[in-house]
Short mmCIF file of C-alpha atoms in Angstrom, two decimals:
data_model
loop_
_atom_site.label_atom_id
_atom_site.label_comp_id
_atom_site.label_asym_id
_atom_site.label_seq_id
_atom_site.Cartn_x
_atom_site.Cartn_y
_atom_site.Cartn_z
CA ASN A 1 0.00 0.00 0.00
CA VAL A 2 1.09 3.55 -0.78
CA THR A 3 -0.52 6.35 1.27
CA TYR A 4 -0.49 10.06 0.45
CA THR A 5 -1.30 12.38 3.34
CA TYR A 6 -1.84 16.14 3.04
CA THR A 7 -2.39 18.83 5.68
CA ASP A 8 -3.62 22.22 4.51
CA VAL A 9 -3.09 25.67 6.05
CA ASN A 10 -6.14 25.15 8.30
CA SER A 11 -4.56 22.03 9.84
CA CYS A 12 -7.10 19.83 8.08
CA THR A 13 -5.61 16.47 7.10
CA ASN A 14 -6.76 13.92 4.61
CA SER A 15 -5.13 10.91 3.00
CA GLN A 16 -5.65 8.37 0.30
CA THR A 17 -4.23 4.85 0.11
CA GLN A 18 -3.73 2.82 -3.04
CA ALA A 19 -2.58 -0.79 -3.36
CA VAL A 20 0.40 -1.43 -5.64
CA THR A 21 1.50 -4.85 -6.83
CA VAL A 22 5.22 -5.33 -7.47
CA ASN A 23 5.77 -8.37 -9.65
CA PRO A 24 9.01 -10.30 -9.50
CA LEU A 25 11.15 -10.57 -12.62
CA PRO A 26 10.77 -13.88 -14.42
CA VAL A 27 13.53 -16.41 -13.77
CA VAL A 28 15.28 -16.81 -17.12
CA SER A 29 17.87 -19.36 -18.25
CA PHE A 30 19.04 -21.20 -21.32
CA ILE A 31 21.00 -24.33 -22.17
CA GLY A 32 22.85 -25.72 -25.15
CA LEU A 33 25.75 -23.26 -25.46
CA ALA A 34 29.26 -24.49 -24.65
CA ASN A 35 32.05 -22.14 -23.55
CA ALA A 36 33.99 -22.54 -26.81
CA TYR A 37 33.69 -23.87 -30.35
CA CYS A 38 35.88 -24.15 -33.42
CA VAL A 39 34.76 -21.88 -36.24
CA ASP A 40 33.81 -24.92 -38.37
CA ALA A 41 31.61 -26.52 -35.66
CA SER A 42 28.04 -27.55 -36.46
CA VAL A 43 25.00 -25.41 -35.70
CA VAL A 44 24.03 -25.54 -32.01
CA SER A 45 20.39 -25.63 -30.82
CA LEU A 46 19.59 -23.45 -27.81
CA THR A 47 16.68 -23.92 -25.40
CA GLY A 48 15.41 -20.99 -23.35
CA THR A 49 13.30 -21.21 -20.19
CA PRO A 50 10.57 -20.12 -19.95
CA THR A 51 9.75 -20.76 -23.60
CA GLY A 52 8.71 -17.89 -25.82
CA GLY A 53 11.71 -15.60 -25.36
CA THR A 54 14.22 -14.50 -27.95
CA PHE A 55 17.92 -15.12 -28.44
CA SER A 56 20.27 -12.39 -29.63
CA GLY A 57 23.97 -11.99 -30.37
CA ALA A 58 26.52 -12.79 -33.05
CA GLY A 59 25.82 -16.05 -34.86
CA ILE A 60 22.22 -16.27 -33.62
CA SER A 61 19.33 -17.15 -35.91
CA GLY A 62 16.12 -18.08 -34.13
CA ASN A 63 17.07 -20.64 -31.48
CA SER A 64 20.37 -21.60 -33.14
CA PHE A 65 23.99 -20.51 -32.75
CA THR A 66 26.24 -20.94 -35.80
CA PRO A 67 29.96 -20.53 -34.98
CA ALA A 68 30.89 -19.88 -38.63
CA THR A 69 28.37 -17.04 -38.86
CA ALA A 70 29.70 -15.47 -35.64
CA GLY A 71 33.30 -15.83 -36.81
CA ALA A 72 36.37 -16.08 -34.62
CA GLY A 73 36.23 -14.08 -31.38
CA THR A 74 34.44 -13.87 -28.04
CA PHE A 75 30.73 -13.03 -28.04
CA ASN A 76 27.75 -12.64 -25.72
CA VAL A 77 24.60 -14.64 -26.41
CA THR A 78 21.50 -13.39 -24.58
CA TYR A 79 18.10 -14.96 -23.97
CA THR A 80 15.38 -12.38 -23.14
CA TYR A 81 11.89 -13.19 -21.89
CA THR A 82 8.91 -10.94 -21.07
CA ASP A 83 6.12 -12.40 -18.92
CA VAL A 84 2.35 -11.67 -18.84
CA ASN A 85 2.96 -8.78 -16.39
CA SER A 86 5.31 -7.10 -18.92
CA CYS A 87 8.28 -7.85 -16.66
CA THR A 88 11.43 -8.59 -18.65
CA ASN A 89 14.56 -10.43 -17.65
CA SER A 90 17.47 -11.96 -19.52
CA GLN A 91 20.44 -14.27 -19.16
CA THR A 92 23.72 -13.78 -21.01
CA GLN A 93 26.45 -16.35 -21.64
CA THR A 94 29.86 -15.76 -23.18
CA VAL A 95 31.06 -18.00 -25.99
CA THR A 96 34.45 -18.10 -27.71
CA VAL A 97 34.76 -19.15 -31.34
CA ASN A 98 38.31 -20.29 -32.09
CA PRO A 99 39.82 -20.03 -35.57
CA LEU A 100 41.17 -23.12 -37.31
CA PRO A 101 44.94 -23.49 -37.14
CA VAL A 102 46.84 -22.44 -40.26
CA VAL A 103 48.35 -25.66 -41.62
CA SER A 104 50.89 -26.31 -44.36
CA PHE A 105 53.55 -28.81 -45.31
CA SER A 106 56.59 -28.97 -47.54
CA GLY A 107 58.92 -31.55 -49.03
CA LEU A 108 56.54 -33.19 -51.51
CA ALA A 109 57.20 -32.72 -55.24
CA ASN A 110 54.43 -32.94 -57.82
CA ALA A 111 55.76 -36.17 -59.33
CA TYR A 112 58.25 -39.00 -58.70
CA CYS A 113 59.39 -42.12 -60.46
CA VAL A 114 58.27 -45.26 -58.67
CA ASP A 115 61.87 -46.15 -57.79
CA ALA A 116 62.67 -42.75 -56.20
CA SER A 117 63.98 -42.63 -52.63
CA ALA A 118 61.73 -41.80 -49.74
CA VAL A 119 61.34 -38.07 -49.04
CA SER A 120 60.93 -36.34 -45.68
CA LEU A 121 57.90 -34.13 -45.20
CA THR A 122 57.73 -31.19 -42.81
CA GLY A 123 54.39 -30.12 -41.38
CA THR A 124 53.68 -26.71 -39.88
CA PRO A 125 52.82 -26.35 -37.06
CA THR A 126 54.73 -29.39 -35.84
CA GLY A 127 52.90 -32.22 -34.12
CA GLY A 128 50.38 -33.12 -36.80
CA THR A 129 50.06 -36.34 -38.76
CA PHE A 130 50.54 -37.23 -42.41
CA SER A 131 48.22 -39.66 -44.18
CA GLY A 132 47.82 -41.13 -47.65
CA ALA A 133 49.31 -43.81 -49.85
CA GLY A 134 53.06 -44.25 -49.35
CA ILE A 135 53.10 -42.39 -46.02
CA SER A 136 54.96 -43.73 -43.01
CA GLY A 137 55.39 -41.20 -40.21
CA ASN A 138 56.80 -38.08 -41.87
CA SER A 139 58.04 -39.86 -45.02
CA PHE A 140 56.58 -40.47 -48.46
CA THR A 141 57.92 -43.52 -50.29
CA PRO A 142 56.94 -43.65 -53.99
CA ALA A 143 57.52 -47.44 -54.25
CA THR A 144 55.16 -48.08 -51.32
CA ALA A 145 52.47 -45.92 -52.92
CA GLY A 146 52.92 -47.54 -56.34
CA ALA A 147 52.20 -45.95 -59.70
CA GLY A 148 49.25 -43.56 -59.78
CA THR A 149 48.02 -40.21 -58.49
CA PHE A 150 47.50 -39.84 -54.73
CA ASN A 151 46.54 -37.30 -52.11
CA VAL A 152 48.87 -36.70 -49.18
CA THR A 153 47.30 -34.87 -46.26
CA TYR A 154 48.81 -33.16 -43.22
CA THR A 155 46.34 -32.81 -40.32
CA TYR A 156 46.94 -30.75 -37.19
CA THR A 157 44.82 -30.25 -34.04
CA ASP A 158 45.58 -27.23 -31.83
CA VAL A 159 45.19 -26.70 -28.06
CA ASN A 160 41.55 -25.66 -28.59
CA SER A 161 40.80 -29.01 -30.30
CA CYS A 162 40.34 -27.22 -33.61
CA THR A 163 41.54 -29.30 -36.56
CA ASN A 164 42.65 -28.25 -40.01
CA SER A 165 44.49 -29.98 -42.83
CA GLN A 166 46.27 -29.38 -46.10
CA THR A 167 46.24 -31.84 -48.98
CA GLN A 168 48.66 -32.03 -51.91
CA THR A 169 48.44 -34.28 -54.93
CA VAL A 170 51.43 -36.37 -55.99
CA THR A 171 51.86 -38.53 -59.09
CA VAL A 172 54.07 -41.63 -59.00
CA ASN A 173 55.13 -42.55 -62.53
CA PRO A 174 55.91 -46.13 -63.49
CA LEU A 175 59.32 -46.95 -64.89
CA PRO A 176 59.42 -47.14 -68.69
CA VAL A 177 59.28 -50.60 -70.24
CA VAL A 178 62.64 -51.29 -71.86
CA SER A 179 63.52 -54.09 -74.25
#
C-alpha cells in the first residue's frame, strides 16, 4: 500500500491509500551453449526457459547458434523473456569461437618415379600427422604408394581441439618398359 497524506493551512488532514502490486522478474535461463567452439563446428540448438523468449547476439538465428556465422572471437549470447505482467529479464552467456589453425607442409614434389627414394615431409605447425598412400610417419615412399596419383594430407589439431588440414596431390610414374 502507498498512502499520500496532506495537511492544509487550516490544519485539516486527509489521505488516500492505493494498493500497488510489485511483480518479481521472471527467472530466465538457457542451455545448449558451450564455452567454446571451433569456427567450423556444427550449428548448435539453444533452449530458453521459460519458452517464448528471444535469443540475440553474433551467430544467432532463431534458437540456433552458428559458430561460422559469428566468426572467430568472443561473443555474448542473450536470452530475453517478457512475462504476462510485462516484466522482462534476460540471461547472457559468453562463448568463444576459435579459428582453425593455419596448416601447411613442404617436401613433396608434384611427381616421382616409382623407384625414387623416400622423401621427408615437414608439417607446420609441428605435431600433426601425415596420411595417404606411401606415407609412413613423416616420409613419403613412392615405391610403397605404387604408380598412380595420390593425395597426401597433413592434419593438425591445436590446443583448442580445432583441426585443419592441407592436402597435396602427388603422381608416382611407373618406370618405362625397356627391351
